[in-house]
Structures are given as structure tokens and as C-alpha cells.
């Protein structure tokens, strides 16, 4: 992998056309559709785990440490706060729709070139801001159709968000048929969306670390999420009432990197989530990193999964990353290390 989405946008955003931006979004949503087709939820989508291989211009979704069956909820709230859906913050658990919310934040990041809520600490203030319906300001020059779809995806009500199949169709149509109608950013808009470059190197490292850090949070006695009005979106943020919020302290704070180590011998199945729910309550876990690689290719017109060596995959889980072609590809290859191959054809 040459770079992740966050760094890729930082380096190239001002040179990207809207066609190229939508191409990235299309690749990501295709990958997410494969995950959802397996009745699994990723639970920790952010720009640090969307990876790009420059040689063949393919994109990958990585970090499956918390990916698991939709019917086996986790007993904690884990993630990168700006990308966590408001209903998850209030304790209602992860769903397919919460992944869609995270994708909306990625859509905004692609449009703006910077992580959402970059200037906020990932703490009490930001959590309340998200619950109260505040969202990143839509960047000037963003195509209306793209902006409207993004707003539907970050709706406070998960029921009102589009499902994965609708999103694949909408973004494909936007990419395939409407590109000539998409306005390109004006020069002044490009200047507005340029990522500010901190003078001090350690400040940039702090921002990068904050943008990519996932951790466990504890949220209690929070109100129901809501959508903010347009007036509230542009008004200065303030807290008008008291909430009970806490996140893990230094002794309990488990980063995404450390937590992923717990899963070296775990697979995506019902037992895995039970094992994690037990492990997530332990403060000192001695673990090693876990990954397994996924690849996809054509068999027929439907999503058909064929497991050739299930016994072996149960004995060894290796590097994982979901290879997605960000073009309007007709075929994708899905390969899982441990000598398990699965084939998929996307229609």
C-alpha cells in the first residue's frame, strides 16, 4: 500500500476533479457492499483504514478487527469519534446504517480534503455536537446531487439513511452518466478547501494521530439524536444542558492498533463477538496483531461465496484488507489468506 485515504487527499486533493473524487467514493461503497452482503458490519470505517495501491490504482478497506455479524452486537462503543453514528454514541449499537453514516463522513472528507471535525478534540464536546445534529459544513462547489446524498447518509435517524444497494446505484449513476454535468471547484474554492499546514511538525503529528485514533468510549444518559436546523448548523456551538459523558482513561484507553491484536485467532462469526465482549472488559491484554486479506473475482451474476478450506482458516488468520477497484469495474477479486478463496461478481 502506498498511502491511506487521509494522506492521499492531503497530497492530491487540489488536483482531483469531481470525476476522480466520485470514483474514490464509488470504490469505497462497492467494498462496503461486499461486507454487508456477508451480513457483516465493519464498525470502524475512517480514512485511516481506506488504503490505496498506487501501482494499479486500487483501493482497499482494512482493519477488520471489529467487523462482525450484524446479529452479534458488541458490548462497547468503539471507533474514531467523528465517524461514529449518533445512535451508536447513545448506546443503540452498530447496524448497517451506522456504517452508512461513517461512509457519509468519508464522502465529506473526499469533498473537502480534510477529516471531519479536525479542529475538535475527540471528547465530550464533539460527542454532544454530533448528537445534537451538527455536521461538517458542505464545501462550496460540491455538486448538489452529491451533497444531497451525503446529507441523507448522515441523517440522525438511521431508518432514513439509504441502504447499501441504493448507494451503489446512486454513486455509480453519478460517476457513469452525470460526470459532464458536475462542476469543477473554482480556484477560490480550492483555496478554501486546502488543508491548513501547521508550522510545527509535532502539531501535524498530533492532528494525524487524533484523526486516526479509535478507542473505547462510555456514553451514559444522553438524549435521542436529532437533526439540527439549517440555522443551528451555522450558529456557534454551545451546550445548553448537562450530559454524562466519559471515555477510557489512560489505563483503560485501548487504541485501535492494540485492540486489533486481540483478534489474531478470531474469525468473523458469532463466537468472535462473544470472545471480544469478554476481552474488551480486560485492562491488560497481552496480544499479537491480527489481519487477514480478502480479494474478489468473478463467478456468476450473483454474490456467491464458496468456502474451500474452512478448517484451515479456523487455524490461521492473517493479514486482512478488502481489495476494491475504484473504477466502474465489472469484476473484483476476493481472496482470503489461509488458502481460502471466495469469488464474487458484481453486477
CSV table of C-alpha atoms in Angstrom, one decimal:
chain,number,residue,atom,x,y,z
A,1,UNK,CA,0.0,0.0,0.0
A,2,UNK,CA,1.4,3.4,-0.9
A,3,UNK,CA,-0.9,5.5,1.3
A,4,UNK,CA,-4.2,5.7,3.1
A,5,UNK,CA,-7.1,7.9,2.0
A,6,UNK,CA,-6.3,10.6,4.6
A,7,UNK,CA,-2.8,11.1,3.3
A,8,UNK,CA,-3.8,10.7,-0.3
A,9,UNK,CA,-6.3,13.5,-0.1
A,10,UNK,CA,-3.8,15.7,1.7
A,11,UNK,CA,-1.3,15.3,-1.1
A,12,UNK,CA,-3.6,15.4,-4.1
A,13,UNK,CA,-6.9,16.9,-3.2
A,14,UNK,CA,-6.4,20.3,-5.0
A,15,UNK,CA,-5.6,18.4,-8.2
A,16,UNK,CA,-8.5,16.0,-8.1
A,17,UNK,CA,-11.5,16.5,-10.4
A,18,UNK,CA,-15.0,15.7,-9.3
A,19,UNK,CA,-14.9,12.7,-11.5
A,20,UNK,CA,-11.9,11.4,-9.6
A,21,UNK,CA,-13.4,12.2,-6.3
A,22,UNK,CA,-16.6,10.3,-7.1
A,23,UNK,CA,-14.5,7.4,-8.4
A,24,UNK,CA,-13.0,7.1,-5.0
A,25,UNK,CA,-16.4,7.2,-3.3
A,26,UNK,CA,-17.7,4.5,-5.7
A,27,UNK,CA,-14.8,2.2,-4.9
A,28,UNK,CA,-15.3,2.5,-1.2
A,29,UNK,CA,-19.1,1.9,-1.4
A,30,UNK,CA,-18.5,-1.2,-3.6
A,31,UNK,CA,-16.2,-2.6,-1.0
A,32,UNK,CA,-18.7,-1.9,1.8
A,33,UNK,CA,-21.4,-3.6,-0.2
A,34,UNK,CA,-19.3,-6.8,-0.2
A,35,UNK,CA,-19.0,-6.6,3.6
A,36,UNK,CA,-22.8,-6.0,4.0
A,37,UNK,CA,-23.6,-8.8,1.6
A,38,UNK,CA,-22.0,-11.2,4.1
A,39,UNK,CA,-24.3,-9.9,6.8
A,40,UNK,CA,-21.3,-8.2,8.5
A,41,UNK,CA,-20.8,-4.7,9.8
A,42,UNK,CA,-17.4,-3.0,9.7
A,43,UNK,CA,-18.0,-0.8,12.7
A,44,UNK,CA,-14.8,1.3,12.4
A,45,UNK,CA,-14.7,3.0,8.9
A,46,UNK,CA,-12.5,6.1,8.7
A,47,UNK,CA,-10.0,7.5,6.2
A,48,UNK,CA,-7.1,5.8,8.0
A,49,UNK,CA,-8.2,2.3,7.0
A,50,UNK,CA,-9.1,3.1,3.4
A,51,UNK,CA,-5.9,2.2,1.6
A,52,UNK,CA,-4.6,3.0,-1.9
A,53,UNK,CA,-2.2,1.0,-4.0
A,54,UNK,CA,-0.7,3.5,-6.4
A,55,UNK,CA,0.7,0.9,-8.8
A,56,UNK,CA,-2.7,-0.3,-10.0
A,57,UNK,CA,-4.8,2.5,-8.6
A,58,UNK,CA,-6.8,0.0,-6.5
A,59,UNK,CA,-8.4,0.8,-3.1
A,60,UNK,CA,-8.7,-1.4,-0.1
A,61,UNK,CA,-10.7,-1.4,3.1
A,62,UNK,CA,-8.7,-2.6,6.0
A,63,UNK,CA,-8.8,-3.1,9.8
A,64,UNK,CA,-11.4,-5.8,10.3
A,65,UNK,CA,-10.7,-6.2,14.0
A,66,UNK,CA,-14.3,-5.1,14.9
A,67,UNK,CA,-16.0,-6.3,11.8
A,68,UNK,CA,-18.6,-9.0,12.6
A,69,UNK,CA,-22.1,-10.4,12.2
A,70,UNK,CA,-25.0,-7.9,12.3
A,71,UNK,CA,-26.8,-10.2,14.8
A,72,UNK,CA,-24.0,-10.2,17.3
A,73,UNK,CA,-23.6,-6.8,18.9
A,74,UNK,CA,-20.5,-5.6,20.7
A,75,UNK,CA,-20.9,-4.7,24.4
A,76,UNK,CA,-19.0,-1.4,24.0
A,77,UNK,CA,-18.7,1.7,21.8
A,78,UNK,CA,-15.5,1.7,19.8
A,79,UNK,CA,-14.3,3.8,17.0
A,80,UNK,CA,-13.0,7.1,15.7
A,81,UNK,CA,-15.4,9.6,17.2
A,82,UNK,CA,-16.1,11.9,14.2
A,83,UNK,CA,-17.1,8.9,12.1
A,84,UNK,CA,-19.3,7.2,14.8
A,85,UNK,CA,-23.1,7.4,14.1
A,86,UNK,CA,-25.1,9.4,16.7
A,87,UNK,CA,-27.3,6.4,17.6
A,88,UNK,CA,-24.1,4.4,18.4
A,89,UNK,CA,-22.9,7.2,20.7
A,90,UNK,CA,-26.2,7.0,22.6
A,91,UNK,CA,-25.7,3.2,23.1
A,92,UNK,CA,-28.1,1.7,20.5
A,93,UNK,CA,-25.4,-0.4,18.9
A,94,UNK,CA,-23.9,-0.8,15.4
A,95,UNK,CA,-26.1,-1.5,12.4
A,96,UNK,CA,-25.7,-1.5,8.6
A,97,UNK,CA,-27.0,2.1,8.8
A,98,UNK,CA,-24.2,3.1,11.2
A,99,UNK,CA,-21.7,2.1,8.5
A,100,UNK,CA,-23.6,4.3,6.1
A,101,UNK,CA,-23.2,7.2,8.5
A,102,UNK,CA,-19.4,6.6,8.5
A,103,UNK,CA,-19.4,6.5,4.8
A,104,UNK,CA,-21.1,9.9,4.7
A,105,UNK,CA,-18.2,11.3,6.7
A,106,UNK,CA,-15.8,9.7,4.1
A,107,UNK,CA,-17.9,11.4,1.4
A,108,UNK,CA,-17.4,14.7,3.1
A,109,UNK,CA,-13.7,14.1,3.6
A,110,UNK,CA,-13.3,13.3,-0.1
A,111,UNK,CA,-15.1,16.5,-1.0
A,112,UNK,CA,-13.2,18.7,1.4
A,113,UNK,CA,-9.7,17.1,1.6
A,114,UNK,CA,-9.6,17.0,5.4
A,115,UNK,CA,-11.0,14.8,8.2
A,116,UNK,CA,-14.4,15.8,9.7
A,117,UNK,CA,-14.3,17.9,12.8
A,118,UNK,CA,-10.5,18.1,12.5
A,119,UNK,CA,-10.3,21.1,14.9
A,120,UNK,CA,-12.2,19.4,17.7
A,121,UNK,CA,-10.8,17.2,20.4
A,122,UNK,CA,-12.5,13.7,20.4
A,123,UNK,CA,-14.2,14.3,23.7
A,124,UNK,CA,-17.4,15.4,25.4
A,125,UNK,CA,-17.9,18.5,23.3
A,126,UNK,CA,-17.7,16.7,20.0
A,127,UNK,CA,-19.9,13.8,21.2
A,128,UNK,CA,-22.7,16.3,22.1
A,129,UNK,CA,-22.2,18.2,18.9
A,130,UNK,CA,-22.8,15.0,16.9
A,131,UNK,CA,-25.9,14.0,18.9
A,132,UNK,CA,-27.4,17.5,18.5
A,133,UNK,CA,-27.2,17.1,14.8
A,134,UNK,CA,-24.2,19.2,13.9
A,135,UNK,CA,-22.4,18.1,10.8
A,136,UNK,CA,-19.4,19.3,8.8
A,137,UNK,CA,-20.1,22.3,6.6
A,138,UNK,CA,-20.6,21.3,3.0
A,139,UNK,CA,-17.8,22.7,0.9
A,140,UNK,CA,-18.6,25.3,-1.7
A,141,UNK,CA,-18.6,23.8,-5.2
A,142,UNK,CA,-19.8,20.4,-4.1
A,143,UNK,CA,-22.3,19.1,-6.7
A,144,UNK,CA,-25.8,19.3,-5.4
A,145,UNK,CA,-26.6,15.7,-6.1
A,146,UNK,CA,-23.5,14.5,-4.2
A,147,UNK,CA,-24.3,16.9,-1.3
A,148,UNK,CA,-27.9,15.7,-1.0
A,149,UNK,CA,-26.9,12.1,-1.0
A,150,UNK,CA,-24.3,12.8,1.7
A,151,UNK,CA,-26.9,14.5,3.9
A,152,UNK,CA,-29.2,11.6,3.6
A,153,UNK,CA,-26.4,9.3,4.7
A,154,UNK,CA,-25.7,11.3,7.8
A,155,UNK,CA,-29.3,11.8,8.9
A,156,UNK,CA,-29.7,11.4,12.7
A,157,UNK,CA,-32.4,8.8,12.1
A,158,UNK,CA,-30.8,5.6,10.8
A,159,UNK,CA,-34.1,4.5,9.2
A,160,UNK,CA,-33.9,7.5,6.9
A,161,UNK,CA,-30.5,6.7,5.5
A,162,UNK,CA,-30.2,5.0,2.2
A,163,UNK,CA,-29.3,1.3,2.1
A,164,UNK,CA,-26.1,0.0,0.6
A,165,UNK,CA,-27.7,-1.1,-2.7
A,166,UNK,CA,-29.3,2.3,-3.2
A,167,UNK,CA,-26.0,4.0,-2.6
A,168,UNK,CA,-24.1,1.8,-5.0
A,169,UNK,CA,-26.7,2.6,-7.7
A,170,UNK,CA,-26.7,6.3,-7.0
A,171,UNK,CA,-23.0,6.8,-6.9
A,172,UNK,CA,-22.5,4.6,-10.0
A,173,UNK,CA,-25.0,6.7,-11.9
A,174,UNK,CA,-23.4,9.9,-10.7
A,175,UNK,CA,-20.0,8.6,-11.8
A,176,UNK,CA,-21.0,6.9,-15.1
A,177,UNK,CA,-23.7,9.2,-16.5
A,178,UNK,CA,-23.5,12.6,-14.9
A,179,UNK,CA,-19.9,13.4,-14.9
A,180,UNK,CA,-20.1,16.1,-17.6
A,181,UNK,CA,-22.7,17.9,-15.6
A,182,UNK,CA,-20.6,18.1,-12.4
A,183,UNK,CA,-19.0,21.5,-11.9
A,184,UNK,CA,-15.3,21.6,-11.0
A,185,UNK,CA,-14.2,23.6,-8.0
A,186,UNK,CA,-13.3,27.2,-8.7
A,187,UNK,CA,-9.9,28.4,-7.9
A,188,UNK,CA,-11.1,30.3,-4.8
A,189,UNK,CA,-12.9,27.2,-3.7
A,190,UNK,CA,-9.8,25.1,-4.0
A,191,UNK,CA,-8.0,27.6,-1.7
A,192,UNK,CA,-10.8,27.3,0.8
A,193,UNK,CA,-10.6,23.5,0.9
A,194,UNK,CA,-6.8,23.4,1.2
A,195,UNK,CA,-5.8,21.6,4.3
A,196,UNK,CA,-4.0,24.1,6.6
A,197,UNK,CA,-0.4,23.2,7.1
A,198,UNK,CA,0.7,23.6,10.7
A,199,UNK,CA,4.0,25.3,11.1
A,200,UNK,CA,5.3,22.9,13.8
A,201,UNK,CA,5.9,19.3,12.8
A,202,UNK,CA,4.7,18.0,16.1
A,203,UNK,CA,1.4,19.7,15.6
A,204,UNK,CA,0.8,17.9,12.3
A,205,UNK,CA,1.7,14.6,14.0
A,206,UNK,CA,-0.8,15.4,16.8
A,207,UNK,CA,-3.6,16.1,14.2
A,208,UNK,CA,-2.7,12.9,12.3
A,209,UNK,CA,-2.8,10.8,15.4
A,210,UNK,CA,-6.1,12.3,16.5
A,211,UNK,CA,-7.6,11.8,13.1
A,212,UNK,CA,-6.7,8.1,13.1
A,213,UNK,CA,-7.1,7.0,16.7
A,214,UNK,CA,-10.0,4.7,17.5
A,215,UNK,CA,-10.8,3.9,21.1
A,216,UNK,CA,-13.4,2.7,23.5
A,217,UNK,CA,-15.9,5.3,24.8
A,218,UNK,CA,-18.5,5.2,27.6
A,219,UNK,CA,-21.7,7.3,27.0
A,220,UNK,CA,-24.5,7.5,29.6
A,221,UNK,CA,-27.8,9.3,29.9
A,222,UNK,CA,-27.6,11.0,26.6
A,223,UNK,CA,-30.7,12.3,24.8
A,224,UNK,CA,-32.1,11.0,21.5
A,225,UNK,CA,-30.1,12.1,18.4
A,226,UNK,CA,-31.7,14.7,16.3
A,227,UNK,CA,-31.1,16.7,13.1
A,228,UNK,CA,-30.1,20.3,13.6
A,229,UNK,CA,-31.9,23.0,11.7
A,230,UNK,CA,-30.0,25.0,9.0
A,231,UNK,CA,-29.9,27.9,11.4
A,232,UNK,CA,-28.4,25.8,14.1
A,233,UNK,CA,-25.8,24.4,11.7
A,234,UNK,CA,-24.3,27.8,11.1
A,235,UNK,CA,-24.7,29.1,14.7
A,236,UNK,CA,-21.8,29.0,17.2
A,237,UNK,CA,-21.9,25.7,19.1
A,238,UNK,CA,-22.9,25.7,22.8
A,239,UNK,CA,-24.1,23.2,25.3
A,240,UNK,CA,-27.4,24.2,26.9
A,241,UNK,CA,-27.7,21.3,29.3
A,242,UNK,CA,-25.6,18.8,31.2
A,243,UNK,CA,-24.7,15.3,30.0
A,244,UNK,CA,-22.9,12.4,31.5
A,245,UNK,CA,-20.0,11.5,29.2
A,246,UNK,CA,-16.8,9.6,29.8
A,247,UNK,CA,-14.2,7.8,27.8
A,248,UNK,CA,-11.5,5.4,28.9
A,249,UNK,CA,-8.7,6.9,30.9
A,250,UNK,CA,-5.1,6.3,30.2
A,251,UNK,CA,-5.0,3.0,32.0
A,252,UNK,CA,-8.1,1.7,30.1
A,253,UNK,CA,-7.6,3.5,26.8
A,254,UNK,CA,-7.1,0.9,24.2
A,255,UNK,CA,-6.1,2.1,20.7
A,256,UNK,CA,-7.3,0.5,17.5
A,257,UNK,CA,-3.8,-0.9,16.9
A,258,UNK,CA,-3.7,-2.6,20.3
A,259,UNK,CA,-7.3,-3.9,20.1
A,260,UNK,CA,-6.7,-5.4,16.7
A,261,UNK,CA,-4.1,-7.6,18.3
A,262,UNK,CA,-6.8,-9.4,20.3
A,263,UNK,CA,-8.2,-10.9,17.1
A,264,UNK,CA,-5.2,-13.0,16.0
A,265,UNK,CA,-7.1,-16.2,16.5
A,266,UNK,CA,-10.6,-14.9,16.0
A,267,UNK,CA,-12.7,-15.0,12.8
A,268,UNK,CA,-15.8,-13.1,11.8
A,269,UNK,CA,-18.5,-15.2,13.3
A,270,UNK,CA,-20.8,-15.4,16.3
A,271,UNK,CA,-18.2,-16.8,18.7
A,272,UNK,CA,-15.8,-14.0,17.8
A,273,UNK,CA,-18.1,-11.2,19.1
A,274,UNK,CA,-18.7,-13.2,22.3
A,275,UNK,CA,-14.9,-13.5,22.8
A,276,UNK,CA,-14.4,-9.8,22.2
A,277,UNK,CA,-17.1,-8.8,24.6
A,278,UNK,CA,-15.2,-10.7,27.3
A,279,UNK,CA,-11.8,-9.3,26.2
A,280,UNK,CA,-13.0,-5.7,25.9
A,281,UNK,CA,-13.5,-5.5,29.6
A,282,UNK,CA,-10.0,-6.5,30.4
A,283,UNK,CA,-7.5,-3.7,31.1
A,284,UNK,CA,-4.3,-5.5,30.3
A,285,UNK,CA,-4.5,-7.8,27.4
A,286,UNK,CA,-1.3,-9.4,26.0
A,287,UNK,CA,-1.9,-9.9,22.3
A,288,UNK,CA,-0.4,-10.0,18.9
A,289,UNK,CA,-1.7,-8.4,15.7
A,290,UNK,CA,-4.4,-10.0,13.6
A,291,UNK,CA,-5.1,-9.5,9.9
A,292,UNK,CA,-6.5,-11.5,7.0
A,293,UNK,CA,-6.5,-10.5,3.4
A,294,UNK,CA,-9.6,-10.5,1.2
A,295,UNK,CA,-9.7,-10.5,-2.6
A,296,UNK,CA,-12.6,-10.8,-5.1
A,297,UNK,CA,-13.2,-12.2,-8.6
A,298,UNK,CA,-16.0,-13.3,-10.9
A,299,UNK,CA,-18.0,-16.5,-10.8
A,300,UNK,CA,-21.6,-15.5,-11.9
A,301,UNK,CA,-24.1,-12.7,-11.8
A,302,UNK,CA,-24.9,-13.1,-8.1
A,303,UNK,CA,-22.8,-12.8,-5.0
A,304,UNK,CA,-21.8,-16.4,-4.4
A,305,UNK,CA,-19.4,-17.3,-1.7
A,306,UNK,CA,-17.6,-20.7,-1.8
A,307,UNK,CA,-15.5,-21.9,1.1
A,308,UNK,CA,-12.9,-24.4,0.1
A,309,UNK,CA,-10.8,-24.8,3.2
A,310,UNK,CA,-12.8,-23.7,6.2
A,311,UNK,CA,-10.8,-25.9,8.6
A,312,UNK,CA,-7.5,-24.1,7.7
A,313,UNK,CA,-9.0,-20.6,8.0
A,314,UNK,CA,-10.1,-21.5,11.5
A,315,UNK,CA,-6.5,-22.3,12.4
A,316,UNK,CA,-4.8,-19.2,11.0
A,317,UNK,CA,-6.0,-15.7,10.4
A,318,UNK,CA,-3.6,-13.5,8.5
A,319,UNK,CA,-3.5,-10.0,7.0
A,320,UNK,CA,-6.8,-8.6,6.1
A,321,UNK,CA,-7.7,-5.9,3.6
A,322,UNK,CA,-10.6,-5.7,1.2
A,323,UNK,CA,-9.4,-5.0,-2.3
A,324,UNK,CA,-11.6,-2.8,-4.2
A,325,UNK,CA,-11.2,-1.4,-7.7
A,326,UNK,CA,-12.3,2.2,-7.5
A,327,UNK,CA,-13.1,2.1,-11.3
A,328,UNK,CA,-16.5,1.1,-12.6
A,329,UNK,CA,-15.1,-2.5,-12.8
A,330,UNK,CA,-17.3,-5.4,-13.7
A,331,UNK,CA,-15.2,-7.8,-11.7
A,332,UNK,CA,-13.5,-7.8,-8.4
A,333,UNK,CA,-11.3,-10.4,-6.8
A,334,UNK,CA,-11.9,-11.6,-3.3
A,335,UNK,CA,-9.1,-13.7,-1.8
A,336,UNK,CA,-8.8,-14.6,1.9
A,337,UNK,CA,-5.4,-15.7,3.1
A,338,UNK,CA,-5.2,-19.1,4.8
A,339,UNK,CA,-5.8,-20.7,1.4
A,340,UNK,CA,-9.5,-19.8,1.4
A,341,UNK,CA,-10.7,-18.4,-1.9
A,342,UNK,CA,-14.1,-16.8,-2.4
A,343,UNK,CA,-15.4,-15.5,-5.7
A,344,UNK,CA,-17.8,-12.7,-6.3
A,345,UNK,CA,-19.1,-11.0,-9.4
A,346,UNK,CA,-20.7,-7.5,-9.0
A,347,UNK,CA,-23.5,-6.7,-11.3
